PDB file of C-alpha atoms in Angstrom:
ATOM      1  CA  GLY A  12     -11.927  18.240   8.070  1.00  0.00           C
ATOM      2  CA  GLU A  13      -8.857  16.160   7.502  1.00  0.00           C
ATOM      3  CA  ASP A  14      -7.679  15.656   3.961  1.00  0.00           C
ATOM      4  CA  VAL A  15      -5.273  13.051   2.619  1.00  0.00           C
ATOM      5  CA  GLU A  16      -4.077  13.258  -0.978  1.00  0.00           C
ATOM      6  CA  GLN A  17      -2.194  10.910  -3.265  1.00  0.00           C
ATOM      7  CA  SER A  18      -1.420  10.808  -6.952  1.00  0.00           C
ATOM      8  CA  LEU A  19      -3.642   8.342  -8.747  1.00  0.00           C
ATOM      9  CA  PHE A  20      -1.169   6.355 -10.788  1.00  0.00           C
ATOM     10  CA  LEU A  21       2.475   5.263 -10.844  1.00  0.00           C
ATOM     11  CA  SER A  22       4.231   3.017 -13.336  1.00  0.00           C
ATOM     12  CA  VAL A  23       7.662   1.472 -12.679  1.00  0.00           C
ATOM     13  CA  ARG A  24       9.802  -1.206 -14.254  1.00  0.00           C
ATOM     14  CA  GLU A  25      10.371  -4.477 -12.454  1.00  0.00           C
ATOM     15  CA  GLY A  26      13.515  -4.243 -10.324  1.00  0.00           C
ATOM     16  CA  ASP A  27      13.363  -0.468  -9.958  1.00  0.00           C
ATOM     17  CA  SER A  28      12.362   1.335  -6.758  1.00  0.00           C
ATOM     18  CA  SER A  29       8.856   2.732  -6.398  1.00  0.00           C
ATOM     19  CA  VAL A  30       8.065   5.800  -4.355  1.00  0.00           C
ATOM     20  CA  ILE A  31       4.438   6.477  -3.496  1.00  0.00           C
ATOM     21  CA  ASN A  32       3.700   9.850  -1.954  1.00  0.00           C
ATOM     22  CA  CYS A  33       0.979  11.138   0.328  1.00  0.00           C
ATOM     23  CA  THR A  34       0.220  14.544   1.812  1.00  0.00           C
ATOM     24  CA  TYR A  35      -2.105  15.223   4.693  1.00  0.00           C
ATOM     25  CA  THR A  36      -3.475  18.324   6.322  1.00  0.00           C
ATOM     26  CA  ASP A  37      -3.994  17.363   9.962  1.00  0.00           C
ATOM     27  CA  SER A  38      -0.927  18.485  11.884  1.00  0.00           C
ATOM     28  CA  SER A  39      -2.049  16.534  14.950  1.00  0.00           C
ATOM     29  CA  SER A  40      -1.876  13.169  13.192  1.00  0.00           C
ATOM     30  CA  THR A  41      -0.466  10.553  15.520  1.00  0.00           C
ATOM     31  CA  TYR A  42      -0.318   7.436  13.355  1.00  0.00           C
ATOM     32  CA  LEU A  43       0.089   7.154   9.598  1.00  0.00           C
ATOM     33  CA  TYR A  44      -0.562   3.926   7.734  1.00  0.00           C
ATOM     34  CA  TRP A  45       0.006   2.282   4.397  1.00  0.00           C
ATOM     35  CA  TYR A  46      -2.540  -0.248   3.177  1.00  0.00           C
ATOM     36  CA  LYS A  47      -2.283  -2.386   0.023  1.00  0.00           C
ATOM     37  CA  GLN A  48      -5.244  -3.534  -2.065  1.00  0.00           C
ATOM     38  CA  GLU A  49      -4.549  -6.293  -4.571  1.00  0.00           C
ATOM     39  CA  PRO A  50      -6.991  -6.837  -7.460  1.00  0.00           C
ATOM     40  CA  GLY A  51     -10.270  -8.328  -6.271  1.00  0.00           C
ATOM     41  CA  ALA A  52      -9.310  -8.132  -2.610  1.00  0.00           C
ATOM     42  CA  GLY A  53      -9.829  -5.955   0.415  1.00  0.00           C
ATOM     43  CA  LEU A  54      -7.151  -3.773   1.932  1.00  0.00           C
ATOM     44  CA  GLN A  55      -4.369  -5.197   4.060  1.00  0.00           C
ATOM     45  CA  LEU A  56      -2.157  -3.251   6.411  1.00  0.00           C
ATOM     46  CA  LEU A  57       1.409  -3.023   5.089  1.00  0.00           C
ATOM     47  CA  THR A  58       3.110  -0.835   7.644  1.00  0.00           C
ATOM     48  CA  TYR A  59       2.596   2.173   9.864  1.00  0.00           C
ATOM     49  CA  ILE A  60       4.643   4.914  11.470  1.00  0.00           C
ATOM     50  CA  PHE A  61       4.131   6.902  14.635  1.00  0.00           C
ATOM     51  CA  SER A  62       4.343  10.654  14.244  1.00  0.00           C
ATOM     52  CA  ASN A  63       7.451  11.017  16.402  1.00  0.00           C
ATOM     53  CA  MET A  64       9.448   8.882  13.928  1.00  0.00           C
ATOM     54  CA  ASP A  65      11.114  10.052  10.722  1.00  0.00           C
ATOM     55  CA  MET A  66      11.688   6.692   9.116  1.00  0.00           C
ATOM     56  CA  LYS A  67      10.721   3.072   9.415  1.00  0.00           C
ATOM     57  CA  GLN A  68      12.190   0.199   7.435  1.00  0.00           C
ATOM     58  CA  ASP A  69      10.677  -3.244   7.007  1.00  0.00           C
ATOM     59  CA  GLN A  70      12.467  -5.474   4.489  1.00  0.00           C
ATOM     60  CA  ARG A  71      11.831  -3.922   1.051  1.00  0.00           C
ATOM     61  CA  LEU A  72       9.583  -1.200   2.462  1.00  0.00           C
ATOM     62  CA  THR A  73      10.808   2.163   3.749  1.00  0.00           C
ATOM     63  CA  VAL A  74       8.422   4.735   5.159  1.00  0.00           C
ATOM     64  CA  LEU A  75       9.579   8.345   5.395  1.00  0.00           C
ATOM     65  CA  LEU A  76       7.687  10.988   7.335  1.00  0.00           C
ATOM     66  CA  ASN A  77       8.302  14.712   6.979  1.00  0.00           C
ATOM     67  CA  LYS A  78       6.091  16.110   9.676  1.00  0.00           C
ATOM     68  CA  LYS A  79       6.941  19.728   8.898  1.00  0.00           C
ATOM     69  CA  ASP A  80       5.692  19.360   5.317  1.00  0.00           C
ATOM     70  CA  LYS A  81       2.989  16.828   6.288  1.00  0.00           C
ATOM     71  CA  HIS A  82       4.381  14.442   3.697  1.00  0.00           C
ATOM     72  CA  LEU A  83       4.517  10.668   3.905  1.00  0.00           C
ATOM     73  CA  SER A  84       6.151   8.353   1.395  1.00  0.00           C
ATOM     74  CA  LEU A  85       6.412   4.622   0.860  1.00  0.00           C
ATOM     75  CA  ARG A  86       9.455   3.321  -0.966  1.00  0.00           C
ATOM     76  CA  ILE A  87       9.411  -0.211  -2.331  1.00  0.00           C
ATOM     77  CA  ALA A  88      12.868  -1.495  -3.244  1.00  0.00           C
ATOM     78  CA  ASP A  89      13.339  -3.985  -6.092  1.00  0.00           C
ATOM     79  CA  THR A  90       9.709  -3.695  -7.173  1.00  0.00           C
ATOM     80  CA  GLN A  91       8.156  -6.961  -8.331  1.00  0.00           C
ATOM     81  CA  THR A  92       5.078  -7.700 -10.432  1.00  0.00           C
ATOM     82  CA  GLY A  93       3.386  -8.921  -7.253  1.00  0.00           C
ATOM     83  CA  ASP A  94       3.628  -5.382  -5.919  1.00  0.00           C
ATOM     84  CA  SER A  95       1.091  -4.223  -8.518  1.00  0.00           C
ATOM     85  CA  ALA A  96      -1.822  -2.975  -6.435  1.00  0.00           C
ATOM     86  CA  ILE A  97      -3.526   0.132  -5.119  1.00  0.00           C
ATOM     87  CA  TYR A  98      -1.751   1.679  -2.143  1.00  0.00           C
ATOM     88  CA  PHE A  99      -3.676   3.790   0.358  1.00  0.00           C
ATOM     89  CA  CYS A 100      -2.223   6.016   2.997  1.00  0.00           C
ATOM     90  CA  ALA A 101      -4.348   6.743   6.060  1.00  0.00           C
ATOM     91  CA  GLU A 102      -3.951   8.984   9.043  1.00  0.00           C
ATOM     92  CA  SER A 103      -5.434   9.255  12.480  1.00  0.00           C
ATOM     93  CA  HIS A 104      -4.997  11.848  15.166  1.00  0.00           C
ATOM     94  CA  THR A 105      -7.088  10.322  17.872  1.00  0.00           C
ATOM     95  CA  GLY A 106      -5.755   6.792  18.124  1.00  0.00           C
ATOM     96  CA  THR A 107      -9.101   5.210  17.356  1.00  0.00           C
ATOM     97  CA  ALA A 108      -9.978   3.106  14.362  1.00  0.00           C
ATOM     98  CA  SER A 109     -13.171   5.018  13.731  1.00  0.00           C
ATOM     99  CA  LYS A 110     -11.252   8.181  12.969  1.00  0.00           C
ATOM    100  CA  LEU A 111      -9.014   6.927  10.172  1.00  0.00           C
ATOM    101  CA  THR A 112      -8.967   9.137   7.086  1.00  0.00           C
ATOM    102  CA  PHE A 113      -7.914   7.366   3.906  1.00  0.00           C
ATOM    103  CA  GLY A 114      -6.284   8.871   0.870  1.00  0.00           C
ATOM    104  CA  THR A 115      -7.589   8.401  -2.645  1.00  0.00           C
ATOM    105  CA  GLY A 116      -5.205   5.533  -3.386  1.00  0.00           C
ATOM    106  CA  THR A 117      -2.287   5.215  -5.836  1.00  0.00           C
ATOM    107  CA  ARG A 118      -2.440   2.475  -8.435  1.00  0.00           C
ATOM    108  CA  LEU A 119       1.051   1.000  -8.910  1.00  0.00           C
ATOM    109  CA  GLN A 120       1.673  -0.725 -12.209  1.00  0.00           C
ATOM    110  CA  VAL A 121       4.838  -2.789 -12.517  1.00  0.00           C
ATOM    111  CA  THR A 122       6.004  -3.432 -16.062  1.00  0.00           C
ATOM    112  CA  LEU A 123       8.503  -6.004 -17.318  1.00  0.00           C
TER     113      LEU A 123
ATOM    114  CA  ASP B   2      -5.437 -15.290  10.556  1.00  0.00           C
ATOM    115  CA  VAL B   3      -8.441 -13.040  10.885  1.00  0.00           C
ATOM    116  CA  LYS B   4     -11.059 -13.664   8.306  1.00  0.00           C
ATOM    117  CA  VAL B   5     -13.637 -11.084   7.314  1.00  0.00           C
ATOM    118  CA  THR B   6     -16.195 -12.559   4.958  1.00  0.00           C
ATOM    119  CA  GLN B   7     -18.628 -10.595   2.845  1.00  0.00           C
ATOM    120  CA  SER B   8     -21.523 -12.675   1.616  1.00  0.00           C
ATOM    121  CA  SER B   9     -21.590 -11.511  -2.005  1.00  0.00           C
ATOM    122  CA  ARG B  10     -18.808 -10.510  -4.391  1.00  0.00           C
ATOM    123  CA  TYR B  11     -21.180  -8.958  -6.935  1.00  0.00           C
ATOM    124  CA  LEU B  12     -24.758  -7.758  -6.586  1.00  0.00           C
ATOM    125  CA  VAL B  13     -27.105  -6.193  -9.110  1.00  0.00           C
ATOM    126  CA  LYS B  14     -30.241  -4.518  -7.773  1.00  0.00           C
ATOM    127  CA  ARG B  15     -32.955  -2.244  -9.086  1.00  0.00           C
ATOM    128  CA  THR B  16     -33.660   1.295  -7.960  1.00  0.00           C
ATOM    129  CA  GLY B  17     -35.950   1.306  -4.932  1.00  0.00           C
ATOM    130  CA  GLU B  18     -35.098  -2.204  -3.767  1.00  0.00           C
ATOM    131  CA  LYS B  19     -34.087  -2.889  -0.178  1.00  0.00           C
ATOM    132  CA  VAL B  20     -30.560  -4.281  -0.146  1.00  0.00           C
ATOM    133  CA  PHE B  21     -28.750  -6.180   2.585  1.00  0.00           C
ATOM    134  CA  LEU B  22     -24.978  -6.540   2.608  1.00  0.00           C
ATOM    135  CA  GLU B  23     -23.689  -9.040   5.151  1.00  0.00           C
ATOM    136  CA  CYS B  24     -20.306  -9.235   6.835  1.00  0.00           C
ATOM    137  CA  VAL B  25     -18.975 -11.805   9.290  1.00  0.00           C
ATOM    138  CA  GLN B  26     -15.660 -11.831  11.181  1.00  0.00           C
ATOM    139  CA  ASP B  27     -14.248 -14.805  13.038  1.00  0.00           C
ATOM    140  CA  MET B  28     -11.819 -13.258  15.527  1.00  0.00           C
ATOM    141  CA  ASP B  29     -14.104 -11.849  18.200  1.00  0.00           C
ATOM    142  CA  HIS B  30     -13.303  -8.257  17.213  1.00  0.00           C
ATOM    143  CA  GLU B  31     -15.182  -5.502  18.989  1.00  0.00           C
ATOM    144  CA  ASN B  32     -15.203  -2.978  16.121  1.00  0.00           C
ATOM    145  CA  MET B  33     -16.764  -3.419  12.737  1.00  0.00           C
ATOM    146  CA  PHE B  34     -16.968  -0.920   9.884  1.00  0.00           C
ATOM    147  CA  TRP B  35     -18.625  -0.359   6.547  1.00  0.00           C
ATOM    148  CA  TYR B  36     -16.829   1.724   3.917  1.00  0.00           C
ATOM    149  CA  ARG B  37     -17.592   2.505   0.337  1.00  0.00           C
ATOM    150  CA  GLN B  38     -14.795   2.789  -2.195  1.00  0.00           C
ATOM    151  CA  ASP B  39     -15.159   4.956  -5.280  1.00  0.00           C
ATOM    152  CA  PRO B  40     -12.475   5.782  -7.877  1.00  0.00           C
ATOM    153  CA  GLY B  41     -10.701   9.013  -7.054  1.00  0.00           C
ATOM    154  CA  LEU B  42     -12.433   9.304  -3.686  1.00  0.00           C
ATOM    155  CA  GLY B  43     -10.691   6.593  -1.688  1.00  0.00           C
ATOM    156  CA  LEU B  44     -12.527   4.976   1.203  1.00  0.00           C
ATOM    157  CA  ARG B  45     -15.325   6.751   3.003  1.00  0.00           C
ATOM    158  CA  LEU B  46     -16.765   5.532   6.285  1.00  0.00           C
ATOM    159  CA  ILE B  47     -20.513   4.885   6.253  1.00  0.00           C
ATOM    160  CA  TYR B  48     -21.157   3.425   9.708  1.00  0.00           C
ATOM    161  CA  PHE B  49     -19.246   1.644  12.417  1.00  0.00           C
ATOM    162  CA  SER B  50     -20.076  -0.374  15.502  1.00  0.00           C
ATOM    163  CA  TYR B  51     -18.003  -0.844  18.623  1.00  0.00           C
ATOM    164  CA  ASP B  52     -20.272  -3.352  20.340  1.00  0.00           C
ATOM    165  CA  VAL B  53     -23.344  -5.477  19.810  1.00  0.00           C
ATOM    166  CA  LYS B  54     -26.425  -3.340  19.159  1.00  0.00           C
ATOM    167  CA  MET B  55     -24.236  -0.200  19.129  1.00  0.00           C
ATOM    168  CA  LYS B  56     -23.731   1.888  16.012  1.00  0.00           C
ATOM    169  CA  GLU B  57     -22.254   5.234  15.105  1.00  0.00           C
ATOM    170  CA  LYS B  58     -22.589   7.280  11.944  1.00  0.00           C
ATOM    171  CA  GLY B  59     -19.513   7.725   9.839  1.00  0.00           C
ATOM    172  CA  ASP B  60     -18.894  10.414   7.257  1.00  0.00           C
ATOM    173  CA  ILE B  61     -21.589   9.458   4.731  1.00  0.00           C
ATOM    174  CA  PRO B  62     -24.464   7.653   6.515  1.00  0.00           C
ATOM    175  CA  GLU B  63     -27.320   9.115   4.454  1.00  0.00           C
ATOM    176  CA  GLY B  64     -29.352   6.449   2.692  1.00  0.00           C
ATOM    177  CA  TYR B  65     -27.877   3.638   4.797  1.00  0.00           C
ATOM    178  CA  SER B  66     -28.592   1.870   8.060  1.00  0.00           C
ATOM    179  CA  VAL B  67     -26.814  -0.936   9.899  1.00  0.00           C
ATOM    180  CA  SER B  68     -27.575  -3.799  12.227  1.00  0.00           C
ATOM    181  CA  ARG B  69     -25.356  -5.596  14.701  1.00  0.00           C
ATOM    182  CA  GLU B  70     -27.338  -8.239  16.547  1.00  0.00           C
ATOM    183  CA  LYS B  71     -24.349 -10.529  17.126  1.00  0.00           C
ATOM    184  CA  LYS B  72     -20.722  -9.626  17.721  1.00  0.00           C
ATOM    185  CA  GLU B  73     -19.466 -11.415  14.625  1.00  0.00           C
ATOM    186  CA  ARG B  74     -21.988 -10.043  12.151  1.00  0.00           C
ATOM    187  CA  PHE B  75     -22.490  -6.516  10.838  1.00  0.00           C
ATOM    188  CA  SER B  76     -25.083  -5.799   8.169  1.00  0.00           C
ATOM    189  CA  LEU B  77     -25.376  -2.770   5.919  1.00  0.00           C
ATOM    190  CA  ILE B  78     -28.877  -1.953   4.718  1.00  0.00           C
ATOM    191  CA  LEU B  79     -29.849   0.235   1.791  1.00  0.00           C
ATOM    192  CA  GLU B  80     -33.499   1.010   2.546  1.00  0.00           C
ATOM    193  CA  SER B  81     -34.294   2.123  -1.010  1.00  0.00           C
ATOM    194  CA  ALA B  82     -31.363   1.661  -3.359  1.00  0.00           C
ATOM    195  CA  SER B  83     -30.494   4.487  -5.716  1.00  0.00           C
ATOM    196  CA  THR B  84     -28.119   4.630  -8.677  1.00  0.00           C
ATOM    197  CA  ASN B  85     -25.684   6.841  -6.759  1.00  0.00           C
ATOM    198  CA  GLN B  86     -25.177   3.967  -4.344  1.00  0.00           C
ATOM    199  CA  THR B  87     -23.498   1.922  -7.057  1.00  0.00           C
ATOM    200  CA  SER B  88     -20.089   1.313  -5.514  1.00  0.00           C
ATOM    201  CA  MET B  89     -17.643  -1.145  -3.972  1.00  0.00           C
ATOM    202  CA  TYR B  90     -18.575  -1.778  -0.336  1.00  0.00           C
ATOM    203  CA  LEU B  91     -15.884  -2.913   2.062  1.00  0.00           C
ATOM    204  CA  CYS B  92     -16.420  -4.332   5.516  1.00  0.00           C
ATOM    205  CA  ALA B  93     -13.632  -4.217   8.100  1.00  0.00           C
ATOM    206  CA  SER B  94     -13.051  -5.156  11.713  1.00  0.00           C
ATOM    207  CA  SER B  95     -10.541  -4.305  14.427  1.00  0.00           C
ATOM    208  CA  PHE B  96      -9.811  -5.693  17.840  1.00  0.00           C
ATOM    209  CA  SER B  97     -10.775  -2.631  19.863  1.00  0.00           C
ATOM    210  CA  GLN B  98     -11.383   1.102  19.709  1.00  0.00           C
ATOM    211  CA  GLU B  99      -7.719   1.812  20.370  1.00  0.00           C
ATOM    212  CA  ASN B 100      -6.493  -0.597  17.739  1.00  0.00           C
ATOM    213  CA  GLU B 101      -6.383   0.885  14.278  1.00  0.00           C
ATOM    214  CA  LYS B 102      -5.193  -2.224  12.497  1.00  0.00           C
ATOM    215  CA  LEU B 103      -8.140  -2.933  10.281  1.00  0.00           C
ATOM    216  CA  PHE B 104      -8.848  -6.285   8.661  1.00  0.00           C
ATOM    217  CA  PHE B 105     -10.880  -6.004   5.479  1.00  0.00           C
ATOM    218  CA  GLY B 106     -13.201  -8.277   3.596  1.00  0.00           C
ATOM    219  CA  SER B 107     -12.749  -8.654  -0.154  1.00  0.00           C
ATOM    220  CA  GLY B 108     -15.616  -6.318  -0.948  1.00  0.00           C
ATOM    221  CA  THR B 109     -19.041  -6.372  -2.583  1.00  0.00           C
ATOM    222  CA  GLN B 110     -19.425  -4.593  -5.918  1.00  0.00           C
ATOM    223  CA  LEU B 111     -23.004  -3.320  -5.935  1.00  0.00           C
ATOM    224  CA  SER B 112     -24.630  -2.082  -9.116  1.00  0.00           C
ATOM    225  CA  VAL B 113     -27.979  -0.317  -8.834  1.00  0.00           C
ATOM    226  CA  LEU B 114     -29.814  -0.079 -12.148  1.00  0.00           C
TER     227      LEU B 114
END
């Protein structure tokens, strides 16, 4: 089956850029997503990218997709303490919500 | 804004008890989902429903059942709770089958002793 992998932990200083990485195995993925989970809360959709795109920018967030290497990354510019959370990537190749495969999540810690 | 409400933030139950986890959404979404979240394993889909009285098994349905009698409410049932069902349970909803933007509740941390 599909597999989505992330490193478990990342620590950055406030003001620096954060880069959270994700690899997936399903070459037919059509949409790839980034969700954010703040402490004590459910997940919220941050951004997504369609598989025919290489990059998507949304304010401080930049998503890069390397389809050849099946590698997705989320870059957060000027990281703030409020960015401390767990970040999940998710992929789907069928375009239906029931077929989302989530990664293990990366805990981002922002230090002063 | 869509609101997905899970009835309990924390639950402690004993092995063998029947456990009900309730979830309500207020935006008339067709799809509702139950996931469990475990450290190092991410989110795993237990069951989902795309319409009232309809349900489909997810990736890990064993030991669980669900009920969707009304469109806004989706219940997860542990028929006989076991210690390996200690986990964070997350409910989510989405507008339709084709819409993968999921809205999540804040989760129920279940401990089975």
